[in-house]
Amino acid sequence: MCCKQAISAYPIRAWTPMATSPLSIPLNLINSHRAIANPFVPEVVTAVDALHLEFRGVDNLVACNTTRVLRAFQNARVGSHHFGGCTGYGHDEAGGRGALDQAFAEIVGAESAIVRSQFFSGTHAITCALFALLRPGDELLAVAGAPYDTLEEVIGKRDSGGLGSLQDFGVKYREVPLAEDGGLDWNLLMSAVKPKTKCALIQRSCGYSWRRSLSVNDIGRAIKIIKGQNPSCSVMVDNCYGEFVESIEPPMVGADLIAGSLIKNPGGTIAPCGGYVAGKQKWVEAAAARLSAPGLGMDCGSTPGDIMRAFFQGLFLSPQMVGEAIKGSFLIAEVLASKGYKVQPLPRLPRSDTVQAVQLGSRERLLAFCEAVQSSSPVGSYTKPVAGTTAGYASEVIFADGTFIDGSTSELSCDGPLREPFAVFCQGGTHWTQWGLVLGEVLKSL
């Protein structure tokens, strides 16, 4: 495994001071860092001290994934000319689209990829992937319980008002409930796939469910079980919040398609919009036809130059940004579990996505938590988040996202539906110290 190689290649050695005379170093430089007051509350200080091994493991993961990204950029021969955008139909584009698609496909272990600003959101990209795989009379099987709220109207599980859900087009739907421990129900899955099941949907992240997120190894095991029952059943993975959290991605274990958002993990907090679909070439091309139109292919669509540069730079920075988000999730779990709150994942357990859920138990505490996060944000700190109805969601939802990119969850943010068990879902952050500071305000509010 890449991460194991990284650990063995760079052994931990004791630090020894350079042979420089202390007298040659200005006294103000020697004492400057020692004089800085600790900005964290005691609970955070204690948690940081306890998490040094976890943080070091995350750094090794970041090095592993950065190596993979760098190699893909080099193989795609990324150059500054790829940052120049295009207008109109996008036919005069200077090769940036192709280089970005090639690099992304290699990074996730896929045959092909389409990375575009024209994907409005992760839900939009996932929808294009599902419509690429399914036809009238087919069956979609969700194998990880109920899908994320915004997919309910896409599927037809919640009435879309005749606006074109999968159910409107004659696609049937079933789901395999989760096991009692919150993981996949392996026993039910062994007999869940039928001859008419043409697509199995696996949601990697927990969404708004109180369950464990799925590791890539779990996804690979599920794919083997699914394909064993029906080899022609395609497997589509909702990869949101999972990119770069491990050293491998779902296409490397047999997923036919994955999809996600660029204002989450793979945008590196820099991409201003967009999403992606990656996997088997024929299915990526079918998803591209859903995004545009049959016959147009993947070589069309204008993208301004500043966005192309942001896509490349954000993708390159993604492993580092995801690493900081993972450290933040460890810190949130450690601090709030010590205060008696239920957390998912549990403290110090390996992560499969960047989401850290905390059960707060009441509407008032959920609102207070989000208000504390918003007031500690760099953008809109003076505003108060208000719960309300949001397009695509069945329940009232509250969002705290004082982010530079609207709705970005690769930046520090949190949200949650106003329903039992009143859990808040935290994600993102460009450095773990952001969550360290925010937690001080959160503890005051609870």
mmCIF file of C-alpha atoms in Angstrom, residues 241 261-271 318 321-322 324-325 354 403 405 407-413 427-431 434-435:
data_model
loop_
_atom_site.group_PDB
_atom_site.id
_atom_site.type_symbol
_atom_site.label_atom_id
_atom_site.label_comp_id
_atom_site.label_asym_id
_atom_site.label_seq_id
_atom_site.Cartn_x
_atom_site.Cartn_y
_atom_site.Cartn_z
ATOM 1 C CA TYR A 241 -16.943 13.759 1.081
ATOM 2 C CA SER A 261 -18.794 17.887 -6.200
ATOM 3 C CA LEU A 262 -15.813 20.199 -6.649
ATOM 4 C CA ILE A 263 -16.906 22.462 -3.803
ATOM 5 C CA LYS A 264 -16.284 19.476 -1.576
ATOM 6 C CA ASN A 265 -13.032 17.506 -1.237
ATOM 7 C CA PRO A 266 -11.560 17.499 -4.782
ATOM 8 C CA GLY A 267 -11.843 21.270 -5.216
ATOM 9 C CA GLY A 268 -9.323 21.911 -2.470
ATOM 10 C CA THR A 269 -11.345 24.906 -1.121
ATOM 11 C CA ILE A 270 -10.401 26.798 -4.312
ATOM 12 C CA ALA A 271 -12.706 25.499 -7.074
ATOM 13 C CA SER A 318 -7.015 18.586 -2.271
ATOM 14 C CA MET A 321 -7.066 20.276 2.530
ATOM 15 C CA VAL A 322 -8.741 16.908 3.122
ATOM 16 C CA GLU A 324 -6.751 19.160 7.617
ATOM 17 C CA ALA A 325 -10.481 18.376 7.533
ATOM 18 C CA THR A 354 -14.613 14.166 6.138
ATOM 19 C CA THR A 403 -17.192 30.367 3.478
ATOM 20 C CA ILE A 405 -17.214 29.798 -1.912
ATOM 21 C CA GLY A 407 -22.033 26.399 0.007
ATOM 22 C CA SER A 408 -18.492 25.048 0.086
ATOM 23 C CA THR A 409 -18.170 22.173 2.520
ATOM 24 C CA SER A 410 -14.448 21.755 1.942
ATOM 25 C CA GLU A 411 -14.199 24.965 3.931
ATOM 26 C CA LEU A 412 -15.141 24.907 7.617
ATOM 27 C CA SER A 413 -18.905 24.488 7.900
ATOM 28 C CA GLN A 427 -16.957 19.141 7.739
ATOM 29 C CA GLY A 428 -14.123 20.972 6.059
ATOM 30 C CA GLY A 429 -11.525 23.441 7.223
ATOM 31 C CA THR A 430 -8.301 24.643 5.637
ATOM 32 C CA HIS A 431 -6.409 23.890 8.855
ATOM 33 C CA GLN A 434 -9.789 26.524 12.751
ATOM 34 C CA TRP A 435 -11.859 23.837 14.442
#
